[in-house]
XYZ file of N, CA, C and O in Angstrom:
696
model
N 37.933 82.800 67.156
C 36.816 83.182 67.978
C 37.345 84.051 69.123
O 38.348 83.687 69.737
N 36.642 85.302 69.464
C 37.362 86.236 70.571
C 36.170 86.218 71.149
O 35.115 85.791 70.681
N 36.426 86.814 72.437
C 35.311 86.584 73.521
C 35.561 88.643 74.264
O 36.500 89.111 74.907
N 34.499 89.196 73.857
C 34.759 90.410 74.864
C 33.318 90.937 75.386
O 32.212 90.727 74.889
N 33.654 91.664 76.505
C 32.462 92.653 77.304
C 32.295 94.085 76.312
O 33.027 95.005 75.947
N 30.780 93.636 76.114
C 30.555 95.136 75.536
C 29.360 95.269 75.712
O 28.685 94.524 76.422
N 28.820 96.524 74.899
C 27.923 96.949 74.727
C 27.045 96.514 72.912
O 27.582 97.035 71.934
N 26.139 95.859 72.734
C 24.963 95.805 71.888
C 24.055 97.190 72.020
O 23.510 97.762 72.965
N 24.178 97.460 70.484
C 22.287 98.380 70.871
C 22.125 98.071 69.249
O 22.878 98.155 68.279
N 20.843 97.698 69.447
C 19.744 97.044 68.493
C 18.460 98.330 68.019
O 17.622 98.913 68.707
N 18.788 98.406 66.563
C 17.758 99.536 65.937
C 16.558 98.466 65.423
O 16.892 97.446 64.820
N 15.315 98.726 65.666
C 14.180 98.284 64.878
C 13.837 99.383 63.189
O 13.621 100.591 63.092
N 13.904 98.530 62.334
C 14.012 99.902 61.584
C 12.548 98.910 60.354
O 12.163 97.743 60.413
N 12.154 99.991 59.451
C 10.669 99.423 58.678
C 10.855 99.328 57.213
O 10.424 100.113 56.369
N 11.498 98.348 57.045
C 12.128 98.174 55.454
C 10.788 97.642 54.483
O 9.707 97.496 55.053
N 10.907 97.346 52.930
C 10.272 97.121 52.197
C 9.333 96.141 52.623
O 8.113 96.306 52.596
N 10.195 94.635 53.203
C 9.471 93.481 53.658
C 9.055 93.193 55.344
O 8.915 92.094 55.879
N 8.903 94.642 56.010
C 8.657 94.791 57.082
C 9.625 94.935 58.159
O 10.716 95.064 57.604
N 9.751 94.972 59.239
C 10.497 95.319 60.299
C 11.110 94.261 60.654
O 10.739 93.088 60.628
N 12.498 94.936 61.135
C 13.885 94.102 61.087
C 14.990 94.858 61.619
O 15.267 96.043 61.436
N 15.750 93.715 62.512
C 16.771 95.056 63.330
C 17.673 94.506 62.744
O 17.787 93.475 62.081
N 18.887 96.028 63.344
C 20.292 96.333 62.976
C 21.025 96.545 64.041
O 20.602 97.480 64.722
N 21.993 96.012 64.453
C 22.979 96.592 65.392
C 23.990 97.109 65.306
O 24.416 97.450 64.203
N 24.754 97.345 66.568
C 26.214 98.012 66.212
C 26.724 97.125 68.339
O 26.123 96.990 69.405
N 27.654 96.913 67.971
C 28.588 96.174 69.125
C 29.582 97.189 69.446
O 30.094 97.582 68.398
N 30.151 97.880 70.664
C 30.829 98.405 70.890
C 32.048 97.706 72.146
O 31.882 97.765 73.364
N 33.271 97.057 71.422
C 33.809 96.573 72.710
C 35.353 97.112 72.733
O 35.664 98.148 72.145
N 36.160 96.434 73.357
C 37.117 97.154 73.251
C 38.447 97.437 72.453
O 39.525 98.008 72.618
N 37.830 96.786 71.585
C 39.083 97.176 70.061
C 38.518 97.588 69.150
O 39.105 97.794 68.088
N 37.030 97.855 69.338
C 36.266 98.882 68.274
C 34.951 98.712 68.098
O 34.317 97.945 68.823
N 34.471 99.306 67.259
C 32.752 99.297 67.014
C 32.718 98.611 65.664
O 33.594 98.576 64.800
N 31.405 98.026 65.678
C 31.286 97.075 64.731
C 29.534 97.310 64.436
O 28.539 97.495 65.136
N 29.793 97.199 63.199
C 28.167 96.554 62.732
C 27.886 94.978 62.805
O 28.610 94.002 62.609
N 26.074 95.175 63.292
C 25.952 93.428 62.857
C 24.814 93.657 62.502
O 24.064 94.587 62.799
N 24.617 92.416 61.568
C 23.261 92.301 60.276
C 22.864 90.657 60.953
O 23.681 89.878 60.463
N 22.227 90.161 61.575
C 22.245 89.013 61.521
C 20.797 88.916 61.969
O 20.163 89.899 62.351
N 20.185 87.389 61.891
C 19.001 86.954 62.313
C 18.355 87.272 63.330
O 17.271 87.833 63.493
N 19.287 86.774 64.157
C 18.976 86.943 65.839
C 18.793 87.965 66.480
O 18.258 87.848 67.583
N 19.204 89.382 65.963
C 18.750 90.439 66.388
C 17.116 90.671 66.481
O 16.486 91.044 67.471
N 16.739 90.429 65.503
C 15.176 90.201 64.808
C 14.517 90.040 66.194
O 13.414 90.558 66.371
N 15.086 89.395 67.132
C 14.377 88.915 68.466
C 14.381 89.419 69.416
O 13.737 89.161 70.433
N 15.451 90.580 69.118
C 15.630 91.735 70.733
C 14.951 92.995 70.082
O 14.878 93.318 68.896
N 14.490 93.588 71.179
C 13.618 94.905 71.415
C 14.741 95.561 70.990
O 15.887 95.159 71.192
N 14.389 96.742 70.299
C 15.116 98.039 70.821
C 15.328 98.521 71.918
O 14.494 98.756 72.794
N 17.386 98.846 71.960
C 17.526 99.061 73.200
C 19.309 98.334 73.267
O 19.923 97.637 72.460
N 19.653 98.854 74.510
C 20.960 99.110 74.881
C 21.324 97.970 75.802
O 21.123 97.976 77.016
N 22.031 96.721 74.919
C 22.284 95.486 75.751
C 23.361 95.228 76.659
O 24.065 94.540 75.919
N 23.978 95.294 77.731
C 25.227 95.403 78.321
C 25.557 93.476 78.700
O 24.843 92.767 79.408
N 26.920 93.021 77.913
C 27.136 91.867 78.234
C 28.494 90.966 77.468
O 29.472 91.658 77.188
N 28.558 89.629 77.170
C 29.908 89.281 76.810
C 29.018 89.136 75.594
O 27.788 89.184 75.575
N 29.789 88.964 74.657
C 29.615 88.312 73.062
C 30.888 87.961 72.520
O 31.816 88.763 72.411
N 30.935 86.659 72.151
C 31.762 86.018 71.202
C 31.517 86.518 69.899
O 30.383 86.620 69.431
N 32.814 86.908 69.157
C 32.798 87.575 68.170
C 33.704 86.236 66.997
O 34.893 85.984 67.195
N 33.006 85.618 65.996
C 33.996 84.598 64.954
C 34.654 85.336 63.920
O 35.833 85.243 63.578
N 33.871 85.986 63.518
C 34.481 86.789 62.269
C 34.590 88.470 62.081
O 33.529 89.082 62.201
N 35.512 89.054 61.864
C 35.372 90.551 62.019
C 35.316 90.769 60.187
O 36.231 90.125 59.674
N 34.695 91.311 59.440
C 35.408 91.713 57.959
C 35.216 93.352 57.716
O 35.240 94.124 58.675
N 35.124 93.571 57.066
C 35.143 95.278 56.049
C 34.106 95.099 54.889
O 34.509 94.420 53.944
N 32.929 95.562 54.814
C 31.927 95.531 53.835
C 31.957 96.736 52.862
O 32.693 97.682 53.143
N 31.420 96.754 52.057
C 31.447 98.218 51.060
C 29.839 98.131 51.537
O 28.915 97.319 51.479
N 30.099 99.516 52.057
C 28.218 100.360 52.500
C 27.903 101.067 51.196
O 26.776 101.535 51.042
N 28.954 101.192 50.109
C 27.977 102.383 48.839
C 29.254 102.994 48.813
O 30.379 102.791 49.269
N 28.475 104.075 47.890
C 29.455 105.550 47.499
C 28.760 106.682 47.912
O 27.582 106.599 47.563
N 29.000 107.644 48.480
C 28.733 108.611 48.873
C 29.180 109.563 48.023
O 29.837 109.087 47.097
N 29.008 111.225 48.000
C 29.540 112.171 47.532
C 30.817 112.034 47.573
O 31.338 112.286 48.659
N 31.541 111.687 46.654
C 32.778 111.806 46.574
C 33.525 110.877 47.725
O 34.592 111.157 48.271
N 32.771 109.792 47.946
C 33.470 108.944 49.009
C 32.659 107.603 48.767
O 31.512 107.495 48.335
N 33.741 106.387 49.238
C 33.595 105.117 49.434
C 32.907 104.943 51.126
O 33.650 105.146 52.086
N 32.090 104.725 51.240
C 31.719 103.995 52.396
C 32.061 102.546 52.994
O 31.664 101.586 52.334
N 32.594 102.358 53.899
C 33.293 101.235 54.304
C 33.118 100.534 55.476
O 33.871 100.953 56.356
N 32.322 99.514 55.862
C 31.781 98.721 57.636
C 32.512 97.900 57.573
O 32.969 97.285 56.610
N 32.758 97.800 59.171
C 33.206 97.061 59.883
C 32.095 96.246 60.233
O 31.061 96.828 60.559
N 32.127 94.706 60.221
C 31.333 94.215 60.584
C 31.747 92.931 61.498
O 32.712 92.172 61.406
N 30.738 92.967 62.344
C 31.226 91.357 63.007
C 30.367 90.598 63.070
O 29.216 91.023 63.168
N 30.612 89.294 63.037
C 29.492 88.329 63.161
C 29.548 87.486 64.394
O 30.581 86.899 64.719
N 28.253 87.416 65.196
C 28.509 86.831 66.446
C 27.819 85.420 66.390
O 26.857 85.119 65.683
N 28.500 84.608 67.276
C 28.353 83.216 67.934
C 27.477 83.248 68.650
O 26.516 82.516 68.414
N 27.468 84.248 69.989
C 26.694 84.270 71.192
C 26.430 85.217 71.549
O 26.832 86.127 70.824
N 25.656 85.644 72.778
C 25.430 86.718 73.171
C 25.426 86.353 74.493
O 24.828 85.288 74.650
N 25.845 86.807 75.464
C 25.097 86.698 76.714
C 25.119 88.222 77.484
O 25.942 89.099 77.747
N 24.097 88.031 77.614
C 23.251 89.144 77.905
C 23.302 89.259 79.327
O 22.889 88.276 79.941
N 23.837 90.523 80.192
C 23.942 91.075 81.822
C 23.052 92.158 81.929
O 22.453 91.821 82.950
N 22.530 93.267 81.569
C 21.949 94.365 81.984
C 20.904 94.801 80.584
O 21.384 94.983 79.465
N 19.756 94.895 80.818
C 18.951 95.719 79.861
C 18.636 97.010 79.666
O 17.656 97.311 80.348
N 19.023 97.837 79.071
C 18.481 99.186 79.030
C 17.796 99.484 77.753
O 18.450 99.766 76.749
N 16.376 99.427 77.750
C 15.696 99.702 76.565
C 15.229 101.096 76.254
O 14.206 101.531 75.724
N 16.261 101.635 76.732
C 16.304 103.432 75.971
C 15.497 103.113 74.373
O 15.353 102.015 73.837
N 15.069 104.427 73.881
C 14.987 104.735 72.564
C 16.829 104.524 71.840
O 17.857 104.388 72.505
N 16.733 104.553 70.749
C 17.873 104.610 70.143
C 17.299 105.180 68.667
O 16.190 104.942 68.187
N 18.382 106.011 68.078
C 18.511 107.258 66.876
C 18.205 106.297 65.820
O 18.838 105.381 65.296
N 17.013 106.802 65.666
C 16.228 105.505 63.432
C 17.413 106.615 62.806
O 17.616 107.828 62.853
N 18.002 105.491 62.243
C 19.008 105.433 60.863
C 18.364 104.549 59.437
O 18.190 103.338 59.575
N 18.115 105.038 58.434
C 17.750 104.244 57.561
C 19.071 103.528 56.829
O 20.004 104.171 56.347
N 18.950 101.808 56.844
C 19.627 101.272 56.006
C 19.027 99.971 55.462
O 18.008 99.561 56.017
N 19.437 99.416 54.644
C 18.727 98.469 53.415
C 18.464 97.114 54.545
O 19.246 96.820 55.450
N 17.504 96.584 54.312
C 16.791 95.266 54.586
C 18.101 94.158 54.239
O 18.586 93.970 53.123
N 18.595 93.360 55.789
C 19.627 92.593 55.552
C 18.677 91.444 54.502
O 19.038 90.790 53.524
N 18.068 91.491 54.818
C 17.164 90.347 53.982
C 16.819 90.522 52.790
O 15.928 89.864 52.252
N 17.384 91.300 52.310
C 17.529 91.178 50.156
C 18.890 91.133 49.930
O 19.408 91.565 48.900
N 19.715 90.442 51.188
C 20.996 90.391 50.661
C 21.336 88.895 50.543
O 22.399 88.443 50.119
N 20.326 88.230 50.959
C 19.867 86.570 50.715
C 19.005 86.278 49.505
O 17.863 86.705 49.671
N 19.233 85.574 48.129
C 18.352 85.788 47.149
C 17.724 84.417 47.302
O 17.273 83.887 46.286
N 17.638 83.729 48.574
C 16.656 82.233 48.368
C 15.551 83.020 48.919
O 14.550 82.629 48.318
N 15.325 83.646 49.495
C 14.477 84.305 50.336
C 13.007 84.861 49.231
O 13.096 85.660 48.299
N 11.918 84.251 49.639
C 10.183 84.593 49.189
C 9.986 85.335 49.388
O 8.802 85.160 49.672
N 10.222 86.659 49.584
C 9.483 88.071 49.902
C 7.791 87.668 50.569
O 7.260 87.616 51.678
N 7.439 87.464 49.284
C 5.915 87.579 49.073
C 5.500 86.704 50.370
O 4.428 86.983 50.908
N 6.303 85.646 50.906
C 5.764 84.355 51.737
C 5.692 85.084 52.950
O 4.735 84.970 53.716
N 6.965 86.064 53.229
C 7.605 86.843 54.515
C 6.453 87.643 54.788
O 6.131 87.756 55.970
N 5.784 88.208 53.927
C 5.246 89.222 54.069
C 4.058 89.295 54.621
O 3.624 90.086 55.458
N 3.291 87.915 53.787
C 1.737 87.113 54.155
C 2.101 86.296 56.006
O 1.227 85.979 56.813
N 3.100 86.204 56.132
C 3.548 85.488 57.444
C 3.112 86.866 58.429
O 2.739 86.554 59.559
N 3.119 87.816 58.225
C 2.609 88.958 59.369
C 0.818 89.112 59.184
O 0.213 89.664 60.103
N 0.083 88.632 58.040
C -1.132 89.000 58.278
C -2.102 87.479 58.448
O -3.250 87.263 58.059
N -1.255 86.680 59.093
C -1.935 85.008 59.033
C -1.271 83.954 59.769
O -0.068 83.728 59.640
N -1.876 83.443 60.375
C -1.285 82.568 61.888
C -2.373 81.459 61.641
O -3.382 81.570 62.339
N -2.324 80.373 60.728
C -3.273 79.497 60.838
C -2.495 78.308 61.385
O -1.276 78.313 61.560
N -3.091 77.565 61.571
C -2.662 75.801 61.649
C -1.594 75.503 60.898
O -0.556 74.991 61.319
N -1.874 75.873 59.578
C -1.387 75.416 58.824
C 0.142 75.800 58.614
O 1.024 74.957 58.778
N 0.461 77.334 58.182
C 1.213 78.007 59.070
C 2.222 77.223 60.272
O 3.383 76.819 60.223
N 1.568 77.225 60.954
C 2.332 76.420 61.962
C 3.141 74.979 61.376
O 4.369 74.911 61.333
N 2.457 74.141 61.050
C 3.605 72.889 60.193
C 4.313 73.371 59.329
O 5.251 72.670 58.948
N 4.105 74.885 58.640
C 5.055 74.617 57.272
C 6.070 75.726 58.055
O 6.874 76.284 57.308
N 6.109 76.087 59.441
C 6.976 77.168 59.672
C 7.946 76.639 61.131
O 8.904 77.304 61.525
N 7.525 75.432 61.765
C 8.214 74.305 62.646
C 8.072 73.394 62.661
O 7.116 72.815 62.144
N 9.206 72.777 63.421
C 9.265 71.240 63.419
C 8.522 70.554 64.643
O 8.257 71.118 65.705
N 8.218 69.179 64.297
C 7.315 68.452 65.323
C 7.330 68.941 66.935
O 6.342 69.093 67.653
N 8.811 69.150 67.308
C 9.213 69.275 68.471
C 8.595 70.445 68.995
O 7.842 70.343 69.964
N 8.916 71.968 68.260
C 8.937 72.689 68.010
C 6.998 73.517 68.156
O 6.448 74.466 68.715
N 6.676 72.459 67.316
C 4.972 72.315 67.340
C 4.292 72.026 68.649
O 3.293 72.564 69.126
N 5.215 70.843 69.237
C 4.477 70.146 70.459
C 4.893 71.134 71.253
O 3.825 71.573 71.678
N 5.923 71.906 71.833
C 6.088 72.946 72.523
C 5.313 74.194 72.408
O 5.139 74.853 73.433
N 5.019 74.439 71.730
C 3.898 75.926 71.472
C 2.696 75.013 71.729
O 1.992 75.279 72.703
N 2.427 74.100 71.058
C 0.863 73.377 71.962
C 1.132 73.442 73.523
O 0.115 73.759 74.140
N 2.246 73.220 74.315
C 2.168 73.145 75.733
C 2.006 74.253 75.899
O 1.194 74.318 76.822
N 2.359 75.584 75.475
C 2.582 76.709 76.303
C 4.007 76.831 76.893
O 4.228 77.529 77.882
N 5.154 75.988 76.121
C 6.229 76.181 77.236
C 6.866 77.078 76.466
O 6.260 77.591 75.525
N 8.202 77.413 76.744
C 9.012 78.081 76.274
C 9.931 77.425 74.889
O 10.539 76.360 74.784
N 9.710 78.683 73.807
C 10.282 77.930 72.883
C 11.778 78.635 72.077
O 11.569 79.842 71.955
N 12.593 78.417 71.747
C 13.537 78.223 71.240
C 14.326 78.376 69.885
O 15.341 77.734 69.615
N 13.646 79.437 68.955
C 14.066 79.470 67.544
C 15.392 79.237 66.988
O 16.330 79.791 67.560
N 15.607 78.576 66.062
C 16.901 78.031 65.464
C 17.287 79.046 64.894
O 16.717 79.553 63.928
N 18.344 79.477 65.451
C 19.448 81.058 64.706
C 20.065 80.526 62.661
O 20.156 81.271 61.685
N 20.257 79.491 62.736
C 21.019 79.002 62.031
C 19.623 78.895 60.531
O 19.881 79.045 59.337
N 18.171 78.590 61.158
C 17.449 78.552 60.134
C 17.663 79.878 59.147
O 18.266 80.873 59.548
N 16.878 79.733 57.294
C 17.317 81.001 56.838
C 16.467 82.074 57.475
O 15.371 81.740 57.925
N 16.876 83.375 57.562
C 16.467 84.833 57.780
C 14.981 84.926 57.625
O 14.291 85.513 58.459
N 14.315 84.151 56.196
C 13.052 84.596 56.065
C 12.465 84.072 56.984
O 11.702 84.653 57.756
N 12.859 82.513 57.004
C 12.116 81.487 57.772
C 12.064 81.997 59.086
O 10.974 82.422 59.470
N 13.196 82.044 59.978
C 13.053 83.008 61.409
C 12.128 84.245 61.090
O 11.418 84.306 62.094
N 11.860 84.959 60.498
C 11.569 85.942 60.719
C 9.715 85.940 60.708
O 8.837 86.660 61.183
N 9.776 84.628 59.835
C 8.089 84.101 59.596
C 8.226 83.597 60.835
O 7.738 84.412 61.617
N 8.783 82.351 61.588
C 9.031 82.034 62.905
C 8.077 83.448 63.740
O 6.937 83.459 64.205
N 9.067 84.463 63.660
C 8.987 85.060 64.639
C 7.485 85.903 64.610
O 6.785 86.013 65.616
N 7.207 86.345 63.577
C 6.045 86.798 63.488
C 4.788 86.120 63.309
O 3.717 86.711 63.171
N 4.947 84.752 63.313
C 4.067 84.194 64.204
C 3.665 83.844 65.379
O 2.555 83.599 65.852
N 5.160 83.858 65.959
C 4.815 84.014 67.491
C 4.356 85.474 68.043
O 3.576 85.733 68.959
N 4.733 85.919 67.607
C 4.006 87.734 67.936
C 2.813 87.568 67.582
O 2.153 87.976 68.538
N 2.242 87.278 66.926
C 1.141 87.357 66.183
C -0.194 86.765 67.410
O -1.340 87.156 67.635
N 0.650 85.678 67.976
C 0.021 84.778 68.667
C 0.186 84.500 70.345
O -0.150 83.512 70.998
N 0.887 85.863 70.812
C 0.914 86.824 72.043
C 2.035 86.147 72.614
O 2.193 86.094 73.834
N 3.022 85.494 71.586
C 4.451 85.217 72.933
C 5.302 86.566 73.184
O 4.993 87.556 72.521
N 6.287 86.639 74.050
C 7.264 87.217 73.855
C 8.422 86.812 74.061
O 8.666 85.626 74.282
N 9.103 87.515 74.030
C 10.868 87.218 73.262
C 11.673 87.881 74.902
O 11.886 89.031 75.287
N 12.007 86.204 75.677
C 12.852 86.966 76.816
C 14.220 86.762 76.466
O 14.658 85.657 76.149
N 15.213 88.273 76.540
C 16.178 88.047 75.965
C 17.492 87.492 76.854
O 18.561 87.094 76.392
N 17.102 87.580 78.255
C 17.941 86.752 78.823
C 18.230 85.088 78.565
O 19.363 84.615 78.466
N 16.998 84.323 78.478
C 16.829 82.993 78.176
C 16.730 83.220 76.538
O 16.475 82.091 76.117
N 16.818 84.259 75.227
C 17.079 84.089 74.255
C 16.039 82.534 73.717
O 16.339 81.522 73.085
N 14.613 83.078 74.423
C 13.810 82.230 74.006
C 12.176 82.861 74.110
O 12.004 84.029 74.461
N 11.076 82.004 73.784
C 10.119 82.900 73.249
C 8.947 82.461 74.566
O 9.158 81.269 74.786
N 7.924 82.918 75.413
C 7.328 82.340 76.448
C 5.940 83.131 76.127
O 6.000 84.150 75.439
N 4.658 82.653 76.636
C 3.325 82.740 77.020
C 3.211 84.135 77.974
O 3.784 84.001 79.055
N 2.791 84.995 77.832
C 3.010 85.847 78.960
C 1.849 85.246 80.080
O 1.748 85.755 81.196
């Protein structure tokens, strides 16, 4: 596990099963891609702060004209977040991290952006989880749940006017 100051910037980009971000980490032994859940929850935009980094690897991106494409990728632990700058940032098209998980329902992900019922709600949190969005308090999505499930998570809370503060890396009532 390494611990460094850098820079995050988070692309929102509009894949097959809907919108989903991508990042890139810039710290000081190099730039890195990241594909992970938790991005899903930050705006587009230019994050300045520490992040624990567990794993660094080398992915195959494709073949290109006469070339191998090759990422660096890292996978993060944490984030903590010091300065926001929600500049625009340059749309790059690349594949939906979420067909690179094959437990994943498409079809379920998809109906989760046009429907916020009751029901919905039990089959997408837990009791705790439930009783907190009944208060209005601030709630808390599990990073670790799978990709689809956060991402139904999350677009039900959008759906249903929270937002996503990324300092507290939690979801509130405006």
């Amino acid at each position: 596990m390494y611990k460094f100051k850098g820079t995050l910037v988070v692309r929102k980009i509009f894949g097959k099963y809907g919108e989903f971000a991508i990042g890139s980490i810039q710290t000081p032994i190099g730039d890195f891609s990241v594909k992970q859940a938790e991005l899903d929850e930050y705006e587009e935009g230019t994050y300045e702060g520490r992040f624990v980094i567990s794993r660094i690897q080398t992915v195959s991106g494709g073949f290109g004209t006469n070339k191998l494409i090759l990422e660096s990728r890292a996978t993060l632990d944490a984030i903590h977040i010091d300065e926001i700058d929600e500049a625009p940032v340059e749309i790059v098209t690349e594949a939906d991290p979420i067909t690179e998980d094959s437990n994943i329902d498409f079809d379920q992900v998809e109906a989760s952006t046009k429907s916020n019922t009751n029901e919905d709600l039990h089959n997408l949190f837990n009791e705790r989880e439930i009783a907190t969005i009944g208060q209005g308090e601030k709630v808390t999505l599990d990073p670790t749940n799978d990709r689809g499930i956060l991402r139904q998570q999350q677009n039900y809370l959008k759906s249903n006017s929270w937002k996503f503060n990324m300092q507290e890396q939690a979801w509130h009532l405006p």
